[in-house]
Amino acid sequence: MSVVMRAVGPVLRVRRAVGARPRRVEELEATLRGRVYPRAAGVPRGLRERCEVREEVVGGHPVITLTPREGASGVRVVHLHGGAYVHPLVVQHWSFLGALIAASGATVTVPLYGLAPEFTVDDALPFLAEVRRRVFADADGGPVFFSGDSAGGALAVQQALHARRDVTAPANASAATAAGVVLVSPWLDAALADPRVAAIVPRDAMLEPERLRISGRLWAGDRDVRDAEVSPLFADRQALAGLPPVRIVQGGRDVMLPDATTFARTLRRAGVDVDLRIYPDGFHNFPAVPALPESRDAIAWIADFLHA
């Protein structure tokens, strides 16, 4: 473990312990509905200086595209941010994306989907479908990757599966499939039902499974939380077999670890090119702190994948 990683863990643990924590769906939903709908963090000035920034509205939701002013590779990435489906994109997401753009030269599109409980997965699906269509059209045959962190990881898998279905549908003969999928600390089962999760909780400095389960139920709306649109861990193996190469970055001190290992094993059995890189001392979504040596290593690994 790097010195910086060792220092960050206790700080995160203290932050997690502060404040009252709703324990039931009704309590959390009431808390969320009583808030002012949160705004996503704006693109930092330094990132605006390094990238051309295009902001548009698609289906009532903002979509932000960053293209490096120098060294653009022609690779397109659609990144779905995490936040347990109830929290907006934060500055740490921009930190990760800025580091990834610098390392890869990729053009990154960030759809700011509606958050629960005001919105559900069924609201996100048509919005993301239109974003997907536009990105593939703009790419004009160039490689398009889907990436996501935490909750966004589930959405990234979901969108790669939908892109595959677009290609196989007779009415969409001109559609294109994804070149690859990048998952960072993905939340693949909204219920976090794997019994191994409990053993990791004492070592996870950030996440509380019960609060995540509540958020997952709010996001699912009328769907079962095991529905593949919500929890791609339960997607049909035949559907998963159509996925492009998948790369997963996962920390060992993260309650998402058991499902990441299960998902990688399922993909491998389905014949998918998948590589799971586990950082034993990594906390949830640690690449969002690019100063960490482990984060630099992970981001370089992802950049190599985008260039392959």
Short mmCIF file of C-alpha atoms in Angstrom, two decimals:
data_model
loop_
_atom_site.label_atom_id
_atom_site.label_comp_id
_atom_site.label_asym_id
_atom_site.label_seq_id
_atom_site.Cartn_x
_atom_site.Cartn_y
_atom_site.Cartn_z
CA MET A 1 0.00 0.00 0.00
CA SER A 2 1.34 3.46 -0.85
CA VAL A 3 1.80 6.03 1.93
CA VAL A 4 -0.93 8.22 0.43
CA MET A 5 -3.38 5.32 0.20
CA ARG A 6 -2.67 4.51 3.84
CA ALA A 7 -3.45 8.12 4.85
CA VAL A 8 -6.66 8.46 2.84
CA GLY A 9 -8.44 5.43 4.34
CA PRO A 10 -8.91 6.76 7.91
CA VAL A 11 -10.15 10.12 6.59
CA LEU A 12 -12.82 8.40 4.52
CA ARG A 13 -13.82 6.25 7.49
CA VAL A 14 -14.38 9.35 9.67
CA ARG A 15 -16.43 11.03 6.96
CA ARG A 16 -18.62 7.94 6.64
CA ALA A 17 -19.32 7.92 10.38
CA VAL A 18 -20.48 11.54 10.62
CA GLY A 19 -24.19 12.43 10.60
CA ALA A 20 -27.57 10.75 10.91
CA ARG A 21 -28.15 7.84 8.56
CA PRO A 22 -31.65 6.96 7.34
CA ARG A 23 -32.10 3.21 7.65
CA ARG A 24 -35.32 2.57 5.72
CA VAL A 25 -36.50 3.20 2.18
CA GLU A 26 -39.19 5.57 3.42
CA GLU A 27 -36.73 7.60 5.51
CA LEU A 28 -34.16 7.92 2.76
CA GLU A 29 -36.79 8.70 0.12
CA ALA A 30 -38.29 11.40 2.36
CA THR A 31 -34.84 12.87 2.92
CA LEU A 32 -34.09 12.90 -0.79
CA ARG A 33 -37.46 14.30 -1.81
CA GLY A 34 -37.04 17.08 0.72
CA ARG A 35 -33.77 18.24 -0.80
CA VAL A 36 -33.16 20.73 -3.54
CA TYR A 37 -32.38 18.60 -6.61
CA PRO A 38 -28.57 18.47 -6.63
CA ARG A 39 -26.47 20.02 -9.37
CA ALA A 40 -23.51 18.25 -10.87
CA ALA A 41 -20.08 19.74 -10.34
CA GLY A 42 -19.05 21.97 -13.20
CA VAL A 43 -16.09 21.20 -15.43
CA PRO A 44 -13.01 22.56 -13.60
CA ARG A 45 -11.16 25.47 -15.17
CA GLY A 46 -7.98 23.48 -15.69
CA LEU A 47 -9.85 20.81 -17.60
CA ARG A 48 -11.59 23.47 -19.71
CA GLU A 49 -8.19 24.88 -20.57
CA ARG A 50 -6.97 21.47 -21.76
CA CYS A 51 -10.16 20.40 -23.52
CA GLU A 52 -12.79 21.77 -25.83
CA VAL A 53 -16.04 21.49 -23.90
CA ARG A 54 -19.38 20.97 -25.61
CA GLU A 55 -22.49 21.17 -23.46
CA GLU A 56 -25.90 20.21 -24.80
CA VAL A 57 -29.28 19.08 -23.52
CA VAL A 58 -30.68 15.74 -24.63
CA GLY A 59 -34.15 14.75 -23.52
CA GLY A 60 -34.07 17.37 -20.79
CA HIS A 61 -30.73 16.26 -19.32
CA PRO A 62 -27.26 17.79 -19.73
CA VAL A 63 -24.61 15.99 -21.76
CA ILE A 64 -21.01 17.20 -21.62
CA THR A 65 -18.33 16.22 -24.14
CA LEU A 66 -14.63 16.88 -23.58
CA THR A 67 -12.18 16.73 -26.49
CA PRO A 68 -8.47 17.27 -25.77
CA ARG A 69 -7.09 20.34 -27.52
CA GLU A 70 -3.84 18.47 -28.19
CA GLY A 71 -3.16 14.79 -28.76
CA ALA A 72 -6.72 13.68 -29.48
CA SER A 73 -6.64 9.98 -30.36
CA GLY A 74 -10.00 9.65 -32.10
CA VAL A 75 -11.20 7.22 -29.43
CA ARG A 76 -14.62 8.02 -27.96
CA VAL A 77 -15.63 7.14 -24.40
CA VAL A 78 -19.11 7.44 -22.92
CA HIS A 79 -18.60 7.66 -19.16
CA LEU A 80 -21.45 7.03 -16.71
CA HIS A 81 -20.73 8.53 -13.31
CA GLY A 82 -21.41 6.89 -9.97
CA GLY A 83 -23.17 8.22 -6.89
CA ALA A 84 -25.50 5.39 -5.85
CA TYR A 85 -28.02 6.73 -8.39
CA VAL A 86 -29.01 9.45 -5.93
CA HIS A 87 -25.95 11.72 -5.93
CA PRO A 88 -24.70 13.87 -8.82
CA LEU A 89 -21.36 13.89 -10.53
CA VAL A 90 -18.75 15.43 -8.22
CA VAL A 91 -15.38 17.06 -8.76
CA GLN A 92 -13.55 13.76 -8.12
CA HIS A 93 -15.21 12.34 -11.22
CA TRP A 94 -13.71 15.17 -13.25
CA SER A 95 -10.33 14.45 -11.65
CA PHE A 96 -10.47 10.87 -12.88
CA LEU A 97 -11.71 11.83 -16.34
CA GLY A 98 -9.09 14.56 -16.67
CA ALA A 99 -6.34 12.07 -15.86
CA LEU A 100 -7.81 9.53 -18.28
CA ILE A 101 -8.04 12.08 -21.09
CA ALA A 102 -4.44 13.15 -20.49
CA ALA A 103 -3.27 9.53 -20.59
CA SER A 104 -5.33 8.37 -23.56
CA GLY A 105 -6.26 11.35 -25.73
CA ALA A 106 -9.85 10.11 -25.71
CA THR A 107 -12.87 12.30 -26.28
CA VAL A 108 -15.19 11.70 -23.33
CA THR A 109 -18.95 12.19 -23.28
CA VAL A 110 -20.61 12.41 -19.86
CA PRO A 111 -24.43 12.04 -19.77
CA LEU A 112 -25.92 13.49 -16.59
CA TYR A 113 -28.84 11.11 -16.16
CA GLY A 114 -31.70 11.91 -13.79
CA LEU A 115 -31.21 10.82 -10.18
CA ALA A 116 -33.45 8.76 -7.91
CA PRO A 117 -35.99 9.10 -6.42
CA GLU A 118 -37.12 11.76 -8.90
CA PHE A 119 -36.05 9.49 -11.76
CA THR A 120 -35.63 5.73 -12.21
CA VAL A 121 -33.79 3.42 -14.56
CA ASP A 122 -36.77 3.51 -16.92
CA ASP A 123 -36.31 7.26 -17.30
CA ALA A 124 -32.61 6.78 -17.99
CA LEU A 125 -33.02 4.17 -20.73
CA PRO A 126 -34.44 6.39 -23.53
CA PHE A 127 -32.10 9.24 -22.59
CA LEU A 128 -29.01 7.05 -22.73
CA ALA A 129 -30.23 5.42 -25.95
CA GLU A 130 -30.29 8.82 -27.64
CA VAL A 131 -26.87 9.73 -26.25
CA ARG A 132 -25.55 6.39 -27.49
CA ARG A 133 -26.98 6.98 -30.97
CA ARG A 134 -25.42 10.45 -31.19
CA VAL A 135 -21.99 9.34 -30.01
CA PHE A 136 -21.84 6.48 -32.49
CA ALA A 137 -22.94 8.86 -35.26
CA ASP A 138 -20.28 11.42 -34.30
CA ALA A 139 -17.62 8.69 -34.09
CA ASP A 140 -18.28 7.86 -37.75
CA GLY A 141 -16.98 4.32 -37.44
CA GLY A 142 -14.26 5.10 -34.91
CA PRO A 143 -13.96 3.14 -31.65
CA VAL A 144 -16.51 3.86 -28.92
CA PHE A 145 -16.04 2.57 -25.37
CA PHE A 146 -18.47 2.61 -22.47
CA SER A 147 -17.03 3.24 -19.04
CA GLY A 148 -18.50 3.76 -15.61
CA ASP A 149 -17.61 3.95 -11.95
CA SER A 150 -19.68 2.43 -9.15
CA ALA A 151 -23.38 2.76 -10.11
CA GLY A 152 -22.20 4.04 -13.47
CA GLY A 153 -20.47 0.70 -13.99
CA ALA A 154 -23.85 -1.04 -14.11
CA LEU A 155 -25.03 1.56 -16.61
CA ALA A 156 -21.92 1.05 -18.74
CA VAL A 157 -22.60 -2.70 -18.99
CA GLN A 158 -26.25 -1.97 -19.68
CA GLN A 159 -25.39 0.41 -22.52
CA ALA A 160 -22.88 -1.98 -24.08
CA LEU A 161 -25.56 -4.68 -24.07
CA HIS A 162 -28.06 -2.30 -25.66
CA ALA A 163 -25.53 -1.29 -28.30
CA ARG A 164 -25.11 -4.97 -29.15
CA ARG A 165 -28.89 -5.37 -29.44
CA ASP A 166 -29.00 -2.31 -31.70
CA VAL A 167 -26.61 -4.03 -34.09
CA THR A 168 -28.53 -7.30 -34.18
CA ALA A 169 -31.94 -5.65 -34.70
CA PRO A 170 -32.96 -5.77 -38.39
CA ALA A 171 -34.19 -2.18 -38.27
CA ASN A 172 -30.78 -0.94 -37.10
CA ALA A 173 -28.48 -2.37 -39.72
CA SER A 174 -26.35 0.78 -39.64
CA ALA A 175 -25.77 0.66 -35.86
CA ALA A 176 -22.34 -0.04 -34.39
CA THR A 177 -21.25 -1.99 -31.36
CA ALA A 178 -18.93 -0.87 -28.59
CA ALA A 179 -15.18 -1.43 -28.84
CA GLY A 180 -14.89 -2.19 -25.14
CA VAL A 181 -16.15 -1.64 -21.62
CA VAL A 182 -14.23 -0.16 -18.67
CA LEU A 183 -15.58 -0.67 -15.16
CA VAL A 184 -14.16 1.01 -12.06
CA SER A 185 -15.45 -0.38 -8.75
CA PRO A 186 -18.71 -1.37 -10.48
CA TRP A 187 -21.96 -1.82 -8.55
CA LEU A 188 -23.27 -4.86 -10.41
CA ASP A 189 -25.94 -6.14 -8.00
CA ALA A 190 -28.11 -3.39 -6.55
CA ALA A 191 -29.01 -5.68 -3.64
CA LEU A 192 -25.38 -6.53 -2.78
CA ALA A 193 -26.68 -9.99 -1.93
CA ASP A 194 -23.37 -11.87 -1.99
CA PRO A 195 -22.73 -13.17 1.56
CA ARG A 196 -19.04 -12.27 1.20
CA VAL A 197 -19.97 -8.58 1.36
CA ALA A 198 -20.43 -8.68 5.15
CA ALA A 199 -16.82 -9.67 5.74
CA ILE A 200 -15.56 -6.65 3.79
CA VAL A 201 -17.72 -4.03 5.53
CA PRO A 202 -15.25 -3.48 8.42
CA ARG A 203 -12.46 -2.80 5.91
CA ASP A 204 -14.51 -0.56 3.58
CA ALA A 205 -13.90 3.06 4.56
CA MET A 206 -16.62 4.48 2.32
CA LEU A 207 -19.70 2.39 1.69
CA GLU A 208 -22.60 1.19 3.79
CA PRO A 209 -24.39 -1.70 2.04
CA GLU A 210 -27.80 -1.05 3.60
CA ARG A 211 -27.91 2.53 2.35
CA LEU A 212 -26.83 1.32 -1.07
CA ARG A 213 -29.60 -1.28 -1.12
CA ILE A 214 -32.16 1.41 -0.33
CA SER A 215 -30.83 3.63 -3.13
CA GLY A 216 -30.87 0.66 -5.50
CA ARG A 217 -34.53 -0.03 -4.78
CA LEU A 218 -35.42 3.59 -5.43
CA TRP A 219 -33.54 3.49 -8.75
CA ALA A 220 -35.23 0.24 -9.80
CA GLY A 221 -38.67 1.87 -9.55
CA ASP A 222 -41.24 -0.70 -10.67
CA ARG A 223 -38.57 -3.24 -11.59
CA ASP A 224 -37.12 -5.96 -9.40
CA VAL A 225 -33.63 -5.03 -8.19
CA ARG A 226 -32.39 -8.24 -9.83
CA ASP A 227 -33.62 -7.05 -13.23
CA ALA A 228 -30.64 -6.98 -15.59
CA GLU A 229 -31.28 -3.32 -16.44
CA VAL A 230 -30.60 -2.54 -12.77
CA SER A 231 -28.19 -5.32 -11.82
CA PRO A 232 -26.22 -6.62 -14.83
CA LEU A 233 -24.73 -9.34 -12.64
CA PHE A 234 -27.95 -11.21 -13.46
CA ALA A 235 -27.95 -10.58 -17.21
CA ASP A 236 -28.53 -13.60 -19.40
CA ARG A 237 -25.24 -15.34 -20.19
CA GLN A 238 -26.12 -15.49 -23.87
CA ALA A 239 -26.55 -11.72 -23.88
CA LEU A 240 -23.28 -11.24 -22.00
CA ALA A 241 -21.50 -13.38 -24.58
CA GLY A 242 -22.06 -10.54 -27.06
CA LEU A 243 -20.08 -8.04 -25.02
CA PRO A 244 -16.83 -6.58 -26.35
CA PRO A 245 -13.63 -6.83 -24.27
CA VAL A 246 -14.12 -5.75 -20.65
CA ARG A 247 -11.57 -4.35 -18.20
CA ILE A 248 -12.37 -4.02 -14.49
CA VAL A 249 -10.46 -2.01 -11.88
CA GLN A 250 -11.38 -3.03 -8.35
CA GLY A 251 -10.14 -2.31 -4.85
CA GLY A 252 -9.85 -5.00 -2.21
CA ARG A 253 -11.29 -2.80 0.55
CA ASP A 254 -14.58 -2.30 -1.25
CA VAL A 255 -17.89 -4.11 -0.72
CA MET A 256 -18.25 -4.23 -4.52
CA LEU A 257 -15.36 -6.71 -4.75
CA PRO A 258 -17.33 -10.00 -4.51
CA ASP A 259 -19.67 -9.10 -7.35
CA ALA A 260 -16.80 -7.85 -9.50
CA THR A 261 -15.06 -11.21 -9.17
CA THR A 262 -18.29 -13.10 -9.87
CA PHE A 263 -19.04 -10.97 -12.92
CA ALA A 264 -15.54 -11.46 -14.32
CA ARG A 265 -15.88 -15.21 -13.88
CA THR A 266 -19.30 -15.20 -15.58
CA LEU A 267 -17.96 -13.19 -18.51
CA ARG A 268 -15.00 -15.52 -18.88
CA ARG A 269 -17.30 -18.54 -19.00
CA ALA A 270 -19.39 -16.76 -21.62
CA GLY A 271 -16.30 -16.37 -23.80
CA VAL A 272 -15.80 -12.64 -23.25
CA ASP A 273 -12.29 -11.16 -23.22
CA VAL A 274 -12.22 -9.90 -19.63
CA ASP A 275 -9.44 -8.81 -17.32
CA LEU A 276 -9.99 -7.95 -13.65
CA ARG A 277 -7.23 -6.03 -11.90
CA ILE A 278 -7.59 -6.01 -8.11
CA TYR A 279 -5.65 -3.54 -5.97
CA PRO A 280 -5.72 -5.25 -2.55
CA ASP A 281 -5.62 -2.05 -0.50
CA GLY A 282 -7.76 0.02 -2.85
CA PHE A 283 -10.87 1.71 -1.49
CA HIS A 284 -14.05 2.23 -3.49
CA ASN A 285 -13.41 4.16 -6.71
CA PHE A 286 -9.84 5.00 -5.70
CA PRO A 287 -8.84 6.06 -9.27
CA ALA A 288 -10.89 9.22 -8.60
CA VAL A 289 -7.86 10.29 -6.55
CA PRO A 290 -5.31 10.39 -9.39
CA ALA A 291 -2.42 11.36 -7.11
CA LEU A 292 -2.30 7.84 -5.69
CA PRO A 293 0.37 5.62 -7.27
CA GLU A 294 -2.24 2.87 -7.53
CA SER A 295 -4.55 5.25 -9.38
CA ARG A 296 -1.84 6.26 -11.84
CA ASP A 297 -1.18 2.60 -12.54
CA ALA A 298 -4.88 1.85 -13.05
CA ILE A 299 -5.42 4.84 -15.33
CA ALA A 300 -2.38 3.91 -17.44
CA TRP A 301 -3.75 0.37 -17.74
CA ILE A 302 -7.13 1.71 -18.89
CA ALA A 303 -5.44 4.06 -21.37
CA ASP A 304 -3.49 1.15 -22.86
CA PHE A 305 -6.77 -0.72 -23.29
CA LEU A 306 -8.34 2.25 -25.10
CA HIS A 307 -5.36 2.31 -27.46
CA ALA A 308 -5.32 -1.44 -28.16
#
